[in-house]
JSON list of C-alpha atoms in Angstrom, two decimals:
[
{"chain": "A", "resi": 275, "resn": "ASP", "atom": "CA", "xyz": [0.00, 0.00, 0.00]},
{"chain": "A", "resi": 276, "resn": "THR", "atom": "CA", "xyz": [1.57, 3.27, -1.08]},
{"chain": "A", "resi": 277, "resn": "GLY", "atom": "CA", "xyz": [-0.97, 5.60, 0.49]},
{"chain": "A", "resi": 278, "resn": "VAL", "atom": "CA", "xyz": [-0.65, 7.78, 3.58]},
{"chain": "A", "resi": 279, "resn": "SER", "atom": "CA", "xyz": [-0.17, 5.59, 6.66]},
{"chain": "A", "resi": 280, "resn": "GLN", "atom": "CA", "xyz": [-1.14, 6.62, 10.19]},
{"chain": "A", "resi": 281, "resn": "ASN", "atom": "CA", "xyz": [-0.41, 4.83, 13.45]},
{"chain": "A", "resi": 282, "resn": "PRO", "atom": "CA", "xyz": [-1.92, 3.92, 15.76]},
{"chain": "A", "resi": 283, "resn": "ARG", "atom": "CA", "xyz": [-5.43, 3.73, 14.32]},
{"chain": "A", "resi": 284, "resn": "HIS", "atom": "CA", "xyz": [-7.01, 4.13, 17.72]},
{"chain": "A", "resi": 285, "resn": "LYS", "atom": "CA", "xyz": [-5.57, 5.48, 20.96]},
{"chain": "A", "resi": 286, "resn": "ILE", "atom": "CA", "xyz": [-7.35, 5.38, 24.30]},
{"chain": "A", "resi": 287, "resn": "THR", "atom": "CA", "xyz": [-5.76, 7.28, 27.16]},
{"chain": "A", "resi": 288, "resn": "LYS", "atom": "CA", "xyz": [-6.57, 8.87, 30.48]},
{"chain": "A", "resi": 289, "resn": "ARG", "atom": "CA", "xyz": [-6.93, 12.61, 30.83]},
{"chain": "A", "resi": 290, "resn": "GLY", "atom": "CA", "xyz": [-3.60, 14.24, 31.58]},
{"chain": "A", "resi": 291, "resn": "GLN", "atom": "CA", "xyz": [-1.48, 11.69, 29.74]},
{"chain": "A", "resi": 292, "resn": "ASN", "atom": "CA", "xyz": [0.73, 12.48, 26.75]},
{"chain": "A", "resi": 293, "resn": "VAL", "atom": "CA", "xyz": [0.09, 10.84, 23.38]},
{"chain": "A", "resi": 294, "resn": "THR", "atom": "CA", "xyz": [2.05, 10.73, 20.12]},
{"chain": "A", "resi": 295, "resn": "PHE", "atom": "CA", "xyz": [0.78, 9.88, 16.65]},
{"chain": "A", "resi": 296, "resn": "ARG", "atom": "CA", "xyz": [2.80, 9.05, 13.57]},
{"chain": "A", "resi": 297, "resn": "CYS", "atom": "CA", "xyz": [2.14, 9.79, 9.90]},
{"chain": "A", "resi": 298, "resn": "ASP", "atom": "CA", "xyz": [4.05, 8.31, 6.97]},
{"chain": "A", "resi": 299, "resn": "PRO", "atom": "CA", "xyz": [3.24, 10.29, 3.82]},
{"chain": "A", "resi": 300, "resn": "ILE", "atom": "CA", "xyz": [3.21, 9.04, 0.26]},
{"chain": "A", "resi": 301, "resn": "SER", "atom": "CA", "xyz": [6.79, 8.60, -0.89]},
{"chain": "A", "resi": 302, "resn": "GLU", "atom": "CA", "xyz": [8.30, 11.73, -2.45]},
{"chain": "A", "resi": 303, "resn": "HIS", "atom": "CA", "xyz": [5.48, 13.98, -1.18]},
{"chain": "A", "resi": 304, "resn": "ASN", "atom": "CA", "xyz": [7.18, 17.06, 0.24]},
{"chain": "A", "resi": 305, "resn": "ARG", "atom": "CA", "xyz": [4.14, 18.63, 1.93]},
{"chain": "A", "resi": 306, "resn": "LEU", "atom": "CA", "xyz": [2.48, 17.08, 4.94]},
{"chain": "A", "resi": 307, "resn": "TYR", "atom": "CA", "xyz": [-0.62, 18.38, 6.70]},
{"chain": "A", "resi": 308, "resn": "TRP", "atom": "CA", "xyz": [-2.31, 17.58, 10.03]},
{"chain": "A", "resi": 309, "resn": "TYR", "atom": "CA", "xyz": [-6.04, 18.04, 10.51]},
{"chain": "A", "resi": 310, "resn": "ARG", "atom": "CA", "xyz": [-8.45, 17.30, 13.35]},
{"chain": "A", "resi": 311, "resn": "GLN", "atom": "CA", "xyz": [-12.00, 16.05, 12.78]},
{"chain": "A", "resi": 312, "resn": "THR", "atom": "CA", "xyz": [-14.68, 15.87, 15.43]},
{"chain": "A", "resi": 313, "resn": "LEU", "atom": "CA", "xyz": [-17.93, 13.95, 15.06]},
{"chain": "A", "resi": 314, "resn": "GLY", "atom": "CA", "xyz": [-20.26, 15.47, 12.49]},
{"chain": "A", "resi": 315, "resn": "GLN", "atom": "CA", "xyz": [-17.78, 18.11, 11.36]},
{"chain": "A", "resi": 316, "resn": "GLY", "atom": "CA", "xyz": [-15.36, 18.57, 8.51]},
{"chain": "A", "resi": 317, "resn": "PRO", "atom": "CA", "xyz": [-11.61, 18.30, 9.09]},
{"chain": "A", "resi": 318, "resn": "GLU", "atom": "CA", "xyz": [-9.99, 21.39, 10.61]},
{"chain": "A", "resi": 319, "resn": "PHE", "atom": "CA", "xyz": [-6.44, 22.39, 9.77]},
{"chain": "A", "resi": 320, "resn": "LEU", "atom": "CA", "xyz": [-3.80, 22.16, 12.49]},
{"chain": "A", "resi": 321, "resn": "THR", "atom": "CA", "xyz": [-0.40, 22.58, 10.84]},
{"chain": "A", "resi": 322, "resn": "TYR", "atom": "CA", "xyz": [1.65, 21.76, 7.76]},
{"chain": "A", "resi": 323, "resn": "PHE", "atom": "CA", "xyz": [5.22, 21.09, 6.74]},
{"chain": "A", "resi": 324, "resn": "GLN", "atom": "CA", "xyz": [7.16, 21.53, 3.56]},
{"chain": "A", "resi": 325, "resn": "ASN", "atom": "CA", "xyz": [9.97, 19.03, 3.85]},
{"chain": "A", "resi": 326, "resn": "GLU", "atom": "CA", "xyz": [11.20, 19.47, 7.45]},
{"chain": "A", "resi": 327, "resn": "ALA", "atom": "CA", "xyz": [10.06, 23.08, 7.83]},
{"chain": "A", "resi": 328, "resn": "GLN", "atom": "CA", "xyz": [6.83, 23.78, 9.71]},
{"chain": "A", "resi": 329, "resn": "LEU", "atom": "CA", "xyz": [5.30, 26.56, 7.62]},
{"chain": "A", "resi": 330, "resn": "GLU", "atom": "CA", "xyz": [1.98, 27.29, 9.27]},
{"chain": "A", "resi": 331, "resn": "LYS", "atom": "CA", "xyz": [0.18, 26.56, 12.53]},
{"chain": "A", "resi": 332, "resn": "SER", "atom": "CA", "xyz": [-3.52, 27.05, 13.20]},
{"chain": "A", "resi": 333, "resn": "ARG", "atom": "CA", "xyz": [-4.90, 28.84, 16.27]},
{"chain": "A", "resi": 334, "resn": "LEU", "atom": "CA", "xyz": [-6.33, 25.40, 17.13]},
{"chain": "A", "resi": 335, "resn": "LEU", "atom": "CA", "xyz": [-2.80, 24.18, 17.83]},
{"chain": "A", "resi": 336, "resn": "SER", "atom": "CA", "xyz": [-2.45, 25.11, 21.49]},
{"chain": "A", "resi": 337, "resn": "ASP", "atom": "CA", "xyz": [0.89, 25.02, 23.28]},
{"chain": "A", "resi": 338, "resn": "ARG", "atom": "CA", "xyz": [0.07, 21.45, 24.39]},
{"chain": "A", "resi": 339, "resn": "PHE", "atom": "CA", "xyz": [0.39, 20.34, 20.78]},
{"chain": "A", "resi": 340, "resn": "SER", "atom": "CA", "xyz": [3.68, 19.91, 18.96]},
{"chain": "A", "resi": 341, "resn": "ALA", "atom": "CA", "xyz": [4.46, 18.48, 15.56]},
{"chain": "A", "resi": 342, "resn": "GLU", "atom": "CA", "xyz": [7.73, 17.50, 13.97]},
{"chain": "A", "resi": 343, "resn": "ARG", "atom": "CA", "xyz": [8.91, 16.20, 10.64]},
{"chain": "A", "resi": 344, "resn": "PRO", "atom": "CA", "xyz": [12.57, 15.27, 11.03]},
{"chain": "A", "resi": 345, "resn": "LYS", "atom": "CA", "xyz": [14.41, 14.76, 7.76]},
{"chain": "A", "resi": 346, "resn": "GLY", "atom": "CA", "xyz": [11.29, 15.66, 5.82]},
{"chain": "A", "resi": 347, "resn": "SER", "atom": "CA", "xyz": [9.88, 12.13, 5.82]},
{"chain": "A", "resi": 348, "resn": "PHE", "atom": "CA", "xyz": [7.45, 10.89, 8.50]},
{"chain": "A", "resi": 349, "resn": "SER", "atom": "CA", "xyz": [5.82, 13.27, 10.97]},
{"chain": "A", "resi": 350, "resn": "THR", "atom": "CA", "xyz": [4.73, 13.00, 14.58]},
{"chain": "A", "resi": 351, "resn": "LEU", "atom": "CA", "xyz": [2.03, 14.92, 16.42]},
{"chain": "A", "resi": 352, "resn": "GLU", "atom": "CA", "xyz": [2.29, 14.99, 20.20]},
{"chain": "A", "resi": 353, "resn": "ILE", "atom": "CA", "xyz": [-0.40, 16.15, 22.61]},
{"chain": "A", "resi": 354, "resn": "GLN", "atom": "CA", "xyz": [0.72, 16.80, 26.16]},
{"chain": "A", "resi": 355, "resn": "ARG", "atom": "CA", "xyz": [-1.57, 16.74, 29.21]},
{"chain": "A", "resi": 356, "resn": "THR", "atom": "CA", "xyz": [-4.56, 15.54, 27.18]},
{"chain": "A", "resi": 357, "resn": "GLU", "atom": "CA", "xyz": [-7.99, 16.99, 27.89]},
{"chain": "A", "resi": 358, "resn": "GLN", "atom": "CA", "xyz": [-11.50, 15.68, 27.16]},
{"chain": "A", "resi": 359, "resn": "GLY", "atom": "CA", "xyz": [-11.81, 18.17, 24.33]},
{"chain": "A", "resi": 360, "resn": "ASP", "atom": "CA", "xyz": [-8.88, 16.57, 22.53]},
{"chain": "A", "resi": 361, "resn": "SER", "atom": "CA", "xyz": [-11.03, 13.54, 21.69]},
{"chain": "A", "resi": 362, "resn": "ALA", "atom": "CA", "xyz": [-11.20, 13.53, 17.88]},
{"chain": "A", "resi": 363, "resn": "MET", "atom": "CA", "xyz": [-9.91, 11.90, 14.72]},
{"chain": "A", "resi": 364, "resn": "TYR", "atom": "CA", "xyz": [-6.46, 13.19, 13.82]},
{"chain": "A", "resi": 365, "resn": "LEU", "atom": "CA", "xyz": [-5.89, 13.07, 10.08]},
{"chain": "A", "resi": 366, "resn": "CYS", "atom": "CA", "xyz": [-2.71, 13.41, 8.08]},
{"chain": "A", "resi": 367, "resn": "ALA", "atom": "CA", "xyz": [-2.53, 14.33, 4.40]},
{"chain": "A", "resi": 368, "resn": "SER", "atom": "CA", "xyz": [0.33, 14.69, 1.97]},
{"chain": "A", "resi": 369, "resn": "THR", "atom": "CA", "xyz": [0.86, 16.24, -1.42]},
{"chain": "A", "resi": 370, "resn": "ALA", "atom": "CA", "xyz": [3.60, 16.46, -4.01]},
{"chain": "A", "resi": 371, "resn": "GLY", "atom": "CA", "xyz": [3.46, 20.22, -4.10]},
{"chain": "A", "resi": 372, "resn": "GLY", "atom": "CA", "xyz": [1.44, 23.25, -3.23]},
{"chain": "A", "resi": 373, "resn": "GLN", "atom": "CA", "xyz": [-0.93, 23.00, -6.16]},
{"chain": "A", "resi": 374, "resn": "GLN", "atom": "CA", "xyz": [-1.40, 19.23, -6.04]},
{"chain": "A", "resi": 375, "resn": "PRO", "atom": "CA", "xyz": [-4.27, 17.26, -4.45]},
{"chain": "A", "resi": 376, "resn": "GLN", "atom": "CA", "xyz": [-4.01, 16.34, -0.78]},
{"chain": "A", "resi": 377, "resn": "HIS", "atom": "CA", "xyz": [-4.29, 12.62, -0.07]},
{"chain": "A", "resi": 378, "resn": "PHE", "atom": "CA", "xyz": [-5.46, 11.61, 3.39]},
{"chain": "A", "resi": 379, "resn": "GLY", "atom": "CA", "xyz": [-4.66, 8.70, 5.65]},
{"chain": "A", "resi": 380, "resn": "ASP", "atom": "CA", "xyz": [-7.36, 6.88, 7.63]},
{"chain": "A", "resi": 381, "resn": "GLY", "atom": "CA", "xyz": [-6.53, 8.82, 10.77]},
{"chain": "A", "resi": 382, "resn": "THR", "atom": "CA", "xyz": [-5.87, 8.11, 14.42]},
{"chain": "A", "resi": 383, "resn": "ARG", "atom": "CA", "xyz": [-8.94, 8.20, 16.63]},
{"chain": "A", "resi": 384, "resn": "LEU", "atom": "CA", "xyz": [-8.11, 9.56, 20.09]},
{"chain": "A", "resi": 385, "resn": "SER", "atom": "CA", "xyz": [-10.43, 8.76, 22.97]},
{"chain": "A", "resi": 386, "resn": "ILE", "atom": "CA", "xyz": [-9.84, 10.43, 26.34]},
{"chain": "A", "resi": 387, "resn": "LEU", "atom": "CA", "xyz": [-11.23, 8.61, 29.37]},
{"chain": "B", "resi": 82, "resn": "GLN", "atom": "CA", "xyz": [-16.55, 32.82, 10.67]},
{"chain": "B", "resi": 83, "resn": "GLN", "atom": "CA", "xyz": [-17.23, 29.84, 8.45]},
{"chain": "B", "resi": 84, "resn": "GLN", "atom": "CA", "xyz": [-15.46, 30.34, 5.15]},
{"chain": "B", "resi": 85, "resn": "VAL", "atom": "CA", "xyz": [-17.10, 27.43, 3.31]},
{"chain": "B", "resi": 86, "resn": "LYS", "atom": "CA", "xyz": [-20.81, 26.80, 3.81]},
{"chain": "B", "resi": 87, "resn": "GLN", "atom": "CA", "xyz": [-22.21, 23.46, 2.69]},
{"chain": "B", "resi": 88, "resn": "SER", "atom": "CA", "xyz": [-25.82, 22.35, 2.24]},
{"chain": "B", "resi": 89, "resn": "PRO", "atom": "CA", "xyz": [-27.86, 20.30, 2.77]},
{"chain": "B", "resi": 90, "resn": "GLN", "atom": "CA", "xyz": [-26.69, 18.63, 5.96]},
{"chain": "B", "resi": 91, "resn": "SER", "atom": "CA", "xyz": [-28.27, 15.34, 4.87]},
{"chain": "B", "resi": 92, "resn": "LEU", "atom": "CA", "xyz": [-29.81, 13.98, 1.70]},
{"chain": "B", "resi": 93, "resn": "ILE", "atom": "CA", "xyz": [-31.81, 10.89, 0.84]},
{"chain": "B", "resi": 94, "resn": "VAL", "atom": "CA", "xyz": [-32.30, 9.80, -2.77]},
{"chain": "B", "resi": 95, "resn": "GLN", "atom": "CA", "xyz": [-33.45, 6.67, -4.53]},
{"chain": "B", "resi": 96, "resn": "LYS", "atom": "CA", "xyz": [-31.09, 4.57, -6.60]},
{"chain": "B", "resi": 97, "resn": "GLY", "atom": "CA", "xyz": [-30.58, 6.20, -9.98]},
{"chain": "B", "resi": 98, "resn": "GLY", "atom": "CA", "xyz": [-31.37, 9.68, -8.65]},
{"chain": "B", "resi": 99, "resn": "ILE", "atom": "CA", "xyz": [-29.08, 12.71, -8.97]},
{"chain": "B", "resi": 100, "resn": "PRO", "atom": "CA", "xyz": [-28.16, 14.15, -5.57]},
{"chain": "B", "resi": 101, "resn": "ILE", "atom": "CA", "xyz": [-26.84, 17.71, -5.64]},
{"chain": "B", "resi": 102, "resn": "ILE", "atom": "CA", "xyz": [-24.70, 19.17, -2.86]},
{"chain": "B", "resi": 103, "resn": "ASN", "atom": "CA", "xyz": [-23.98, 22.87, -2.73]},
{"chain": "B", "resi": 104, "resn": "CYS", "atom": "CA", "xyz": [-21.17, 24.95, -1.30]},
{"chain": "B", "resi": 105, "resn": "ALA", "atom": "CA", "xyz": [-20.59, 28.67, -1.01]},
{"chain": "B", "resi": 106, "resn": "TYR", "atom": "CA", "xyz": [-17.35, 30.41, -0.17]},
{"chain": "B", "resi": 107, "resn": "GLU", "atom": "CA", "xyz": [-16.35, 33.89, 0.91]},
{"chain": "B", "resi": 108, "resn": "ASN", "atom": "CA", "xyz": [-12.63, 34.24, 0.21]},
{"chain": "B", "resi": 109, "resn": "THR", "atom": "CA", "xyz": [-12.13, 35.30, -3.42]},
{"chain": "B", "resi": 110, "resn": "ALA", "atom": "CA", "xyz": [-8.46, 34.28, -3.16]},
{"chain": "B", "resi": 111, "resn": "PHE", "atom": "CA", "xyz": [-9.43, 30.59, -3.04]},
{"chain": "B", "resi": 112, "resn": "ASP", "atom": "CA", "xyz": [-8.12, 28.93, -6.20]},
{"chain": "B", "resi": 113, "resn": "TYR", "atom": "CA", "xyz": [-8.72, 25.22, -5.67]},
{"chain": "B", "resi": 114, "resn": "PHE", "atom": "CA", "xyz": [-12.03, 23.51, -4.86]},
{"chain": "B", "resi": 115, "resn": "PRO", "atom": "CA", "xyz": [-12.00, 19.74, -4.20]},
{"chain": "B", "resi": 116, "resn": "TRP", "atom": "CA", "xyz": [-14.75, 17.36, -3.12]},
{"chain": "B", "resi": 117, "resn": "TYR", "atom": "CA", "xyz": [-14.00, 14.48, -0.77]},
{"chain": "B", "resi": 118, "resn": "GLN", "atom": "CA", "xyz": [-15.96, 11.33, 0.05]},
{"chain": "B", "resi": 119, "resn": "GLN", "atom": "CA", "xyz": [-15.67, 9.79, 3.50]},
{"chain": "B", "resi": 120, "resn": "PHE", "atom": "CA", "xyz": [-16.90, 6.43, 4.78]},
{"chain": "B", "resi": 121, "resn": "PRO", "atom": "CA", "xyz": [-17.18, 5.68, 8.52]},
{"chain": "B", "resi": 122, "resn": "GLY", "atom": "CA", "xyz": [-13.80, 4.95, 10.07]},
{"chain": "B", "resi": 123, "resn": "LYS", "atom": "CA", "xyz": [-11.92, 6.05, 6.98]},
{"chain": "B", "resi": 124, "resn": "GLY", "atom": "CA", "xyz": [-10.11, 9.20, 5.93]},
{"chain": "B", "resi": 125, "resn": "PRO", "atom": "CA", "xyz": [-11.52, 11.53, 3.27]},
{"chain": "B", "resi": 126, "resn": "ALA", "atom": "CA", "xyz": [-10.87, 10.35, -0.29]},
{"chain": "B", "resi": 127, "resn": "LEU", "atom": "CA", "xyz": [-10.53, 12.85, -3.12]},
{"chain": "B", "resi": 128, "resn": "LEU", "atom": "CA", "xyz": [-13.34, 12.56, -5.66]},
{"chain": "B", "resi": 129, "resn": "ILE", "atom": "CA", "xyz": [-12.93, 15.45, -8.04]},
{"chain": "B", "resi": 130, "resn": "ALA", "atom": "CA", "xyz": [-11.55, 18.98, -7.95]},
{"chain": "B", "resi": 131, "resn": "ILE", "atom": "CA", "xyz": [-11.88, 22.18, -9.97]},
{"chain": "B", "resi": 132, "resn": "ARG", "atom": "CA", "xyz": [-10.04, 25.48, -10.37]},
{"chain": "B", "resi": 133, "resn": "PRO", "atom": "CA", "xyz": [-11.87, 28.81, -10.88]},
{"chain": "B", "resi": 134, "resn": "ASP", "atom": "CA", "xyz": [-10.98, 29.17, -14.57]},
{"chain": "B", "resi": 135, "resn": "VAL", "atom": "CA", "xyz": [-13.33, 26.27, -15.41]},
{"chain": "B", "resi": 136, "resn": "SER", "atom": "CA", "xyz": [-17.14, 26.29, -15.03]},
{"chain": "B", "resi": 137, "resn": "GLU", "atom": "CA", "xyz": [-17.71, 22.53, -15.09]},
{"chain": "B", "resi": 138, "resn": "LYS", "atom": "CA", "xyz": [-15.71, 19.34, -14.72]},
{"chain": "B", "resi": 139, "resn": "LYS", "atom": "CA", "xyz": [-16.85, 15.73, -15.12]},
{"chain": "B", "resi": 140, "resn": "GLU", "atom": "CA", "xyz": [-15.14, 12.59, -13.90]},
{"chain": "B", "resi": 141, "resn": "GLY", "atom": "CA", "xyz": [-17.19, 9.44, -14.34]},
{"chain": "B", "resi": 142, "resn": "ARG", "atom": "CA", "xyz": [-20.54, 9.91, -12.57]},
{"chain": "B", "resi": 143, "resn": "PHE", "atom": "CA", "xyz": [-19.33, 12.98, -10.64]},
{"chain": "B", "resi": 144, "resn": "THR", "atom": "CA", "xyz": [-19.68, 16.54, -11.95]},
{"chain": "B", "resi": 145, "resn": "ILE", "atom": "CA", "xyz": [-18.62, 19.83, -10.37]},
{"chain": "B", "resi": 146, "resn": "SER", "atom": "CA", "xyz": [-20.40, 23.01, -11.45]},
{"chain": "B", "resi": 147, "resn": "PHE", "atom": "CA", "xyz": [-18.59, 26.23, -10.55]},
{"chain": "B", "resi": 148, "resn": "ASN", "atom": "CA", "xyz": [-20.02, 29.77, -10.51]},
{"chain": "B", "resi": 149, "resn": "LYS", "atom": "CA", "xyz": [-17.21, 32.22, -9.81]},
{"chain": "B", "resi": 150, "resn": "SER", "atom": "CA", "xyz": [-19.38, 35.35, -9.74]},
{"chain": "B", "resi": 151, "resn": "ALA", "atom": "CA", "xyz": [-21.77, 33.80, -7.22]},
{"chain": "B", "resi": 152, "resn": "LYS", "atom": "CA", "xyz": [-18.90, 32.21, -5.27]},
{"chain": "B", "resi": 153, "resn": "GLN", "atom": "CA", "xyz": [-20.69, 28.87, -5.34]},
{"chain": "B", "resi": 154, "resn": "PHE", "atom": "CA", "xyz": [-19.90, 25.36, -6.49]},
{"chain": "B", "resi": 155, "resn": "SER", "atom": "CA", "xyz": [-21.82, 22.12, -6.44]},
{"chain": "B", "resi": 156, "resn": "LEU", "atom": "CA", "xyz": [-21.39, 18.37, -6.77]},
{"chain": "B", "resi": 157, "resn": "HIS", "atom": "CA", "xyz": [-23.77, 16.28, -8.87]},
{"chain": "B", "resi": 158, "resn": "ILE", "atom": "CA", "xyz": [-23.74, 12.49, -8.67]},
{"chain": "B", "resi": 159, "resn": "MET", "atom": "CA", "xyz": [-25.29, 10.90, -11.73]},
{"chain": "B", "resi": 160, "resn": "ASP", "atom": "CA", "xyz": [-27.10, 7.54, -11.52]},
{"chain": "B", "resi": 161, "resn": "SER", "atom": "CA", "xyz": [-26.49, 7.29, -7.77]},
{"chain": "B", "resi": 162, "resn": "GLN", "atom": "CA", "xyz": [-25.94, 3.85, -6.27]},
{"chain": "B", "resi": 163, "resn": "PRO", "atom": "CA", "xyz": [-26.27, 2.49, -2.71]},
{"chain": "B", "resi": 164, "resn": "GLY", "atom": "CA", "xyz": [-22.45, 2.31, -2.60]},
{"chain": "B", "resi": 165, "resn": "ASP", "atom": "CA", "xyz": [-22.39, 6.11, -2.91]},
{"chain": "B", "resi": 166, "resn": "SER", "atom": "CA", "xyz": [-23.92, 6.37, 0.57]},
{"chain": "B", "resi": 167, "resn": "ALA", "atom": "CA", "xyz": [-21.27, 8.31, 2.49]},
{"chain": "B", "resi": 168, "resn": "THR", "atom": "CA", "xyz": [-20.45, 11.77, 3.82]},
{"chain": "B", "resi": 169, "resn": "TYR", "atom": "CA", "xyz": [-19.33, 14.30, 1.24]},
{"chain": "B", "resi": 170, "resn": "PHE", "atom": "CA", "xyz": [-17.21, 17.36, 2.00]},
{"chain": "B", "resi": 171, "resn": "CYS", "atom": "CA", "xyz": [-16.48, 20.36, -0.15]},
{"chain": "B", "resi": 172, "resn": "ALA", "atom": "CA", "xyz": [-13.30, 22.28, 0.52]},
{"chain": "B", "resi": 173, "resn": "ALA", "atom": "CA", "xyz": [-11.33, 25.24, -0.72]},
{"chain": "B", "resi": 174, "resn": "SER", "atom": "CA", "xyz": [-7.75, 26.43, -0.49]},
{"chain": "B", "resi": 175, "resn": "GLU", "atom": "CA", "xyz": [-5.57, 29.34, -1.49]},
{"chain": "B", "resi": 176, "resn": "ALA", "atom": "CA", "xyz": [-2.22, 28.88, -3.19]},
{"chain": "B", "resi": 177, "resn": "GLY", "atom": "CA", "xyz": [-1.78, 25.31, -2.03]},
{"chain": "B", "resi": 178, "resn": "THR", "atom": "CA", "xyz": [-2.17, 26.01, 1.65]},
{"chain": "B", "resi": 179, "resn": "ALA", "atom": "CA", "xyz": [-4.51, 24.33, 4.11]},
{"chain": "B", "resi": 180, "resn": "LEU", "atom": "CA", "xyz": [-7.89, 23.08, 2.95]},
{"chain": "B", "resi": 181, "resn": "ILE", "atom": "CA", "xyz": [-10.93, 24.76, 4.51]},
{"chain": "B", "resi": 182, "resn": "PHE", "atom": "CA", "xyz": [-13.74, 22.21, 4.68]},
{"chain": "B", "resi": 183, "resn": "GLY", "atom": "CA", "xyz": [-17.51, 22.52, 4.77]},
{"chain": "B", "resi": 184, "resn": "LYS", "atom": "CA", "xyz": [-19.40, 20.72, 7.51]},
{"chain": "B", "resi": 185, "resn": "GLY", "atom": "CA", "xyz": [-20.33, 17.80, 5.30]},
{"chain": "B", "resi": 186, "resn": "THR", "atom": "CA", "xyz": [-23.42, 16.23, 3.74]},
{"chain": "B", "resi": 187, "resn": "THR", "atom": "CA", "xyz": [-24.55, 12.74, 4.68]},
{"chain": "B", "resi": 188, "resn": "LEU", "atom": "CA", "xyz": [-25.94, 11.03, 1.58]},
{"chain": "B", "resi": 189, "resn": "SER", "atom": "CA", "xyz": [-28.13, 7.95, 1.74]},
{"chain": "B", "resi": 190, "resn": "VAL", "atom": "CA", "xyz": [-29.02, 6.17, -1.50]},
{"chain": "B", "resi": 191, "resn": "SER", "atom": "CA", "xyz": [-31.86, 3.71, -1.08]},
{"chain": "B", "resi": 192, "resn": "SER", "atom": "CA", "xyz": [-32.21, 0.66, -3.27]}
]
């Protein structure tokens, strides 16, 4: 499968714990995006990278959230001190360039107990 | 402020019908308008996309109509099938940056 891969698919954690998600983009795609989707809503933009550089962050990305893309390949999204409101599907997308279609992974569903 | 407004929220059609989903946008700098299909537990999958220099685009049974002056675009699904039952999202972006999504339309196609 050469699509966008996200792991884990589902994460259950207690409030206050830290969690980390991983995204492996389509090979050779230099742009990588993170979105968050809550039930009954469309995806909302969090942040994106071009290669290893983080170019934009949404206001939704509080200081408890951090994303990295070392070496411009896979990316990780970490949430520290999780809160109930962090429960959502976290989606990753990649594209070959700014004007090219974004292809999404199947997401990581985060459930906060 | 919601930059992309999508309607209706839900839609029920019979097999063979032509569901139409509408979106309106506010930012005239948007230059890319895709439609995504999403099944439960899956990520959004790109269906078809259009740029503002084109008024209509067809790919298989899916057609986008685009009205730049009205700042509206719509998705038509020809000869709809039960397998088309899913949630559909319109989106827009400017210069290859983040996609701004509508709230989605849940389509049910009855056999």
